[in-house]
Coordinates of C-alpha atoms in Angstrom, one line a residue:
X119 CA 0.0 0.0 0.0
X120 CA 1.2 3.5 -0.8
X121 CA 1.5 5.6 2.4
X122 CA 1.6 9.4 2.5
X123 CA 2.3 11.2 5.8
X124 CA 1.3 14.9 6.2
X125 CA 4.5 17.0 6.3
X126 CA 5.3 18.2 9.8
X127 CA 3.1 15.5 11.4
X128 CA 4.1 14.3 14.9
X129 CA 3.0 10.7 15.1
X130 CA 2.4 8.7 18.2
X131 CA 4.0 5.3 18.8
X132 CA 0.6 3.6 17.9
X133 CA 0.4 5.6 14.7
X134 CA 4.0 4.7 13.7
X135 CA 3.1 1.0 14.3
X136 CA 0.1 1.4 12.0
X137 CA 2.2 2.9 9.3
X138 CA 4.5 -0.2 9.3
X139 CA 1.4 -2.4 9.1
X140 CA 0.0 -0.5 6.1
X141 CA 3.3 -0.5 4.2
X142 CA 3.3 -4.3 4.4
X143 CA -0.3 -4.5 3.2
X144 CA -0.1 -6.4 -0.2
X145 CA -3.3 -5.1 -1.8
X146 CA -3.9 -1.8 -3.7
X147 CA -4.5 1.2 -1.6
X148 CA -3.4 4.7 -0.6
X149 CA -3.0 5.7 3.1
X150 CA -3.1 9.4 4.0
X151 CA -1.7 9.4 7.6
X152 CA -2.4 12.4 9.9
X153 CA -4.8 13.8 7.4
X154 CA -6.3 17.3 8.0
X155 CA -9.8 17.7 6.7
X156 CA -11.1 21.2 7.4
X157 CA -10.4 21.9 11.1
X158 CA -10.5 18.2 12.0
X159 CA -7.4 16.0 12.4
X160 CA -7.8 12.4 11.3
X161 CA -5.5 9.5 12.2
X162 CA -5.6 8.1 8.7
X163 CA -7.8 8.0 5.6
X164 CA -7.3 4.9 3.4
X165 CA -8.5 4.9 -0.2
X166 CA -8.9 1.6 -2.0
X167 CA -10.3 0.9 -5.5
X168 CA -13.6 0.1 -3.8
X169 CA -14.1 2.7 -1.1
X170 CA -12.7 4.9 1.7
X171 CA -12.3 4.3 5.4
X172 CA -11.4 6.7 8.2
X173 CA -9.2 5.3 11.0
X174 CA -8.6 6.6 14.5
X175 CA -5.5 5.0 16.1
X176 CA -5.0 4.6 19.9
X177 CA -2.3 2.8 21.9
X178 CA -2.4 1.4 25.4
X179 CA -0.9 3.1 28.5
X180 CA 0.1 -0.3 29.9
X181 CA 0.2 -4.0 28.9
X182 CA -3.3 -5.3 28.9
X183 CA -4.4 -8.6 27.5
X184 CA -7.5 -10.7 27.5
X185 CA -11.0 -10.5 26.0
X186 CA -12.1 -7.2 24.6
X187 CA -15.8 -6.4 25.1
X188 CA -17.9 -3.3 24.3
X189 CA -21.0 -2.8 26.4
X190 CA -24.2 -1.1 25.3
X191 CA -23.5 1.8 27.6
X192 CA -20.3 2.6 25.7
X193 CA -17.8 1.2 28.2
X194 CA -14.9 -0.9 26.8
X195 CA -13.2 -3.5 28.9
X196 CA -10.5 -6.2 28.7
X197 CA -11.2 -9.2 31.0
X198 CA -13.5 -7.1 33.2
X199 CA -10.9 -4.4 33.6
X200 CA -11.5 -0.9 32.1
X201 CA -9.6 -0.2 28.9
X202 CA -6.6 2.0 29.6
X203 CA -5.9 4.0 26.4
X204 CA -3.9 7.0 25.5
X205 CA -5.2 10.6 25.2
X206 CA -8.9 10.2 25.9
X207 CA -11.8 8.0 27.0
X208 CA -13.4 5.5 24.7
X209 CA -16.8 7.3 24.6
X210 CA -15.1 10.4 23.1
X211 CA -13.1 8.2 20.7
X212 CA -16.4 6.7 19.2
X213 CA -17.7 10.2 18.7
X214 CA -14.5 11.3 17.1
X215 CA -14.6 8.5 14.5
X216 CA -18.2 9.4 13.6
X217 CA -17.3 13.1 13.2
X218 CA -14.3 12.1 11.0
X219 CA -16.5 10.0 8.7
X220 CA -19.0 12.9 8.4
X221 CA -16.2 15.4 7.6
X222 CA -14.9 13.2 4.8
X223 CA -18.3 12.8 3.3
X224 CA -19.0 16.5 3.4
X225 CA -15.7 17.3 1.8
X226 CA -16.3 14.9 -1.0
X227 CA -19.9 16.2 -1.6
X228 CA -18.6 19.8 -1.7
X229 CA -16.2 18.7 -4.5
X230 CA -19.2 17.1 -6.4
X231 CA -18.1 13.6 -5.6
X232 CA -20.0 10.7 -4.2
X233 CA -19.5 10.1 -0.5
X234 CA -21.6 7.1 0.4
X235 CA -18.7 4.6 0.3
X236 CA -17.1 5.9 3.5
X237 CA -16.9 4.0 6.7
X238 CA -14.8 4.2 9.9
X239 CA -13.0 2.2 12.5
X240 CA -11.0 2.5 15.7
X241 CA -7.5 0.8 15.6
X242 CA -6.3 -0.4 19.0
X243 CA -2.5 -1.0 19.0
X244 CA -1.5 -3.2 22.0
X245 CA 2.1 -3.8 23.1
X246 CA 3.9 -6.4 21.0
X247 CA 3.5 -9.8 22.5
X248 CA 0.2 -9.0 24.1
X249 CA -2.8 -10.9 22.9
X250 CA -6.2 -9.2 22.8
X251 CA -9.3 -11.1 21.6
X252 CA -11.7 -10.8 19.9
X253 CA -9.6 -8.7 17.6
X254 CA -12.6 -7.2 15.8
X255 CA -15.9 -5.8 17.3
X256 CA -18.7 -4.0 15.5
X257 CA -20.0 -1.0 17.3
X258 CA -22.8 -0.2 14.7
X259 CA -23.1 -0.5 10.9
X260 CA -20.2 1.2 9.3
X261 CA -18.2 1.5 12.5
X262 CA -15.8 -1.2 13.8
X263 CA -13.1 -1.7 16.5
X264 CA -9.9 -3.5 15.4
X265 CA -6.8 -4.7 17.3
X266 CA -3.6 -4.8 15.2
X267 CA 0.1 -4.3 15.5
X268 CA 3.1 -5.4 13.4
X269 CA 3.2 -8.8 15.0
X270 CA -0.5 -9.6 14.2
X271 CA -2.2 -7.5 11.5
X272 CA -4.5 -10.2 10.3
X273 CA -7.8 -8.6 11.4
X274 CA -6.7 -5.3 9.9
X275 CA -6.2 -6.9 6.5
X276 CA -9.5 -8.8 6.7
X277 CA -11.2 -5.5 7.4
X278 CA -9.6 -3.7 4.5
X279 CA -10.6 -6.5 2.2
X280 CA -14.1 -6.6 3.6
X281 CA -15.1 -3.0 3.6
X282 CA -13.8 -2.6 0.0
X283 CA -15.8 -5.5 -1.3
X284 CA -17.7 -3.3 -3.8
X285 CA -17.3 -2.5 -7.5
X286 CA -14.0 -1.0 -8.4
X287 CA -14.9 2.6 -8.9
X288 CA -11.8 4.5 -7.6
X289 CA -9.6 5.1 -10.6
X290 CA -6.4 7.1 -10.8
X291 CA -8.3 10.3 -11.6
X292 CA -10.8 9.8 -8.9
X293 CA -8.1 9.1 -6.3
X294 CA -6.4 12.4 -7.3
X295 CA -9.7 14.3 -7.1
X296 CA -10.3 12.7 -3.6
X297 CA -6.9 13.9 -2.4
X298 CA -7.6 17.4 -3.6
X299 CA -11.0 17.4 -2.0
X300 CA -9.5 16.4 1.4
X301 CA -6.9 19.1 1.2
X302 CA -3.9 16.7 0.9
X303 CA -0.7 18.8 0.3
X304 CA 1.4 16.1 -1.4
X305 CA -0.8 14.4 -3.9
X306 CA 0.6 11.2 -5.4
X307 CA 1.3 11.3 -9.1
X308 CA -0.6 9.3 -11.7
X309 CA 2.4 7.1 -12.3
X310 CA 2.7 6.2 -8.6
X311 CA -1.0 5.4 -8.4
X312 CA -0.9 3.3 -11.6
X313 CA 2.1 1.4 -10.3
X314 CA 0.3 0.8 -7.0
X315 CA -2.5 -0.9 -9.0
X316 CA -5.2 1.8 -9.5
X317 CA -6.9 1.5 -12.9
X318 CA -6.6 4.3 -15.4
X319 CA -10.3 4.0 -16.3
X320 CA -13.3 2.5 -14.7
X321 CA -13.9 -1.0 -16.0
X322 CA -16.8 -1.4 -18.3
X323 CA -19.7 -3.4 -16.7
X324 CA -19.9 -7.1 -17.7
X325 CA -22.6 -7.4 -20.4
X326 CA -25.4 -9.7 -19.4
X327 CA -26.8 -12.0 -22.0
X328 CA -30.5 -11.3 -22.5
X329 CA -32.8 -14.2 -21.7
X330 CA -34.8 -15.2 -24.7
X331 CA -38.3 -16.2 -23.7
X332 CA -40.6 -18.2 -26.0
X333 CA -43.2 -16.0 -27.6
X334 CA -46.7 -17.2 -26.8
X335 CA -49.2 -16.8 -29.6
X336 CA -52.2 -15.1 -28.2
X337 CA -55.4 -15.5 -30.2
X338 CA -57.1 -12.3 -31.1
X339 CA -60.3 -11.7 -29.3
X340 CA -63.5 -11.9 -31.4
X341 CA -64.7 -8.6 -32.8
X342 CA -67.3 -6.8 -30.7
X343 CA -70.9 -7.3 -31.8
X344 CA -72.5 -4.3 -33.5
X345 CA -75.0 -2.7 -31.1
X346 CA -77.5 -2.2 -34.0
X347 CA -77.2 -5.8 -35.0
X348 CA -77.7 -7.0 -31.5
X349 CA -80.9 -4.9 -31.2
X350 CA -82.3 -6.4 -34.4
X351 CA -81.6 -9.9 -33.1
X352 CA -83.4 -9.1 -29.9
X353 CA -86.4 -7.7 -31.8
X354 CA -86.6 -10.9 -34.0
X355 CA -86.5 -13.1 -30.9
X356 CA -89.3 -11.2 -29.2
X357 CA -91.5 -11.4 -32.4
X358 CA -91.0 -15.1 -32.7
X359 CA -91.8 -15.6 -29.1
X360 CA -95.0 -13.6 -29.6
X361 CA -96.1 -15.8 -32.6
X362 CA -95.5 -18.9 -30.6
X363 CA -97.6 -17.6 -27.8
X364 CA -100.5 -16.7 -30.2
X365 CA -100.3 -20.2 -31.8
X366 CA -100.5 -21.8 -28.4
X367 CA -103.6 -19.8 -27.5
X368 CA -105.4 -20.7 -30.7
X369 CA -104.4 -24.4 -30.2
X370 CA -105.9 -24.4 -26.7
X371 CA -109.1 -22.8 -27.9
X372 CA -109.5 -25.2 -30.8
X373 CA -109.0 -28.3 -28.5
X374 CA -111.6 -26.9 -26.2
X375 CA -114.2 -26.5 -29.0
X376 CA -113.5 -30.0 -30.4
X377 CA -114.2 -31.5 -27.0
X378 CA -117.6 -29.8 -26.8
X379 CA -119.9 -32.5 -28.5
X380 CA -123.8 -33.4 -28.3
X381 CA -123.0 -36.8 -27.0
X382 CA -121.7 -35.2 -23.8
X383 CA -125.0 -33.5 -23.0
X384 CA -126.3 -34.0 -19.4
X385 CA -128.8 -36.7 -18.6
X386 CA -131.4 -34.2 -17.4
X387 CA -131.8 -32.9 -20.9
X388 CA -132.5 -36.4 -22.4
X389 CA -135.0 -37.1 -19.6
X390 CA -137.1 -34.3 -20.9
X391 CA -137.7 -36.1 -24.3
X392 CA -141.2 -37.5 -24.5
X393 CA -141.6 -40.9 -26.2
X394 CA -144.1 -41.1 -29.1
X395 CA -145.0 -44.8 -28.5
X396 CA -148.6 -45.3 -27.8
X397 CA -149.7 -46.7 -24.4
X398 CA -150.7 -50.4 -24.4
X399 CA -154.4 -51.3 -24.6
X400 CA -155.7 -52.5 -21.3
X401 CA -158.2 -55.4 -20.9
X402 CA -161.9 -55.1 -20.0
X403 CA -161.2 -55.8 -16.4
X404 CA -158.6 -53.3 -16.2
X405 CA -159.4 -49.7 -15.7
X406 CA -157.1 -46.9 -16.2
X407 CA -157.1 -43.2 -16.4
X408 CA -157.0 -41.6 -19.7
X409 CA -153.5 -40.8 -21.0
X410 CA -152.9 -37.2 -21.7
X411 CA -150.5 -36.6 -24.5
X412 CA -147.3 -34.7 -23.6
X413 CA -145.5 -32.3 -25.7
X414 CA -142.3 -33.5 -27.2
X415 CA -139.3 -31.2 -27.0
X416 CA -137.3 -31.1 -30.2
X417 CA -133.7 -30.1 -30.7
X418 CA -132.4 -28.3 -33.7
X419 CA -131.7 -30.5 -36.7
X420 CA -133.5 -33.5 -34.9
X421 CA -134.9 -35.9 -37.6
X422 CA -137.6 -37.7 -35.7
X423 CA -139.3 -34.5 -34.3

């Protein structure tokens, strides 16, 4: 990694230890140590082809080893003992990292550059030979705590590879523009950045082969029925129904007339018919009253009347 230290910077022992770790880092990157952004001093700003991270570096006052824990109330401990760091408390250190990330984003946006790929971390540098675990703790999204020194810089390298796992968008020109936006006095040359591994141009996106889907043949819907034609059909149907109704009425009346016949007259009418046969002649010993002839009722068209 290419390292640039601000001229006249007075580095602490922990910061000098970090510089040695970064110079041994095998991947592409630019480290701006003791960077001054506006009125805020930052421990280091690291630019990789995939993003930017802001680091705050702190060393220990004494040899402390054990398990590093970060409580929800903001207290940091190593094996139940308060963390004894240089300069300031851990609560102020967290706020300082967040303010540093914000300052870098604002500087980039004022220079009309995108500032969303910026994160931050606190680097704790213990004494050599001292083991502190876990070596990485996440405070909140985009803000981590790392433990690294020249003896064991594995977690620092994992972090630098992890936060920069994004599309390669920082080219040589963009790195130079970033250094100018952050107010870096000694900007690396294009040749140095190209030799470090930064690309001259942003790589073109990989074309994606279009997926060919079979075309389904959709049958065309039938044409809509003409409203005038539909009205004519309805009228014809009503007329036919009316004719059928009239025919049924005439059929019922005709059947009723055919069933009305003289043979089906009531018996009371036939009883009124008077027979024309003469009464038998009685003998001399027999007396009878004279027979009075009765009128015969005749029906129309009756032959024997």
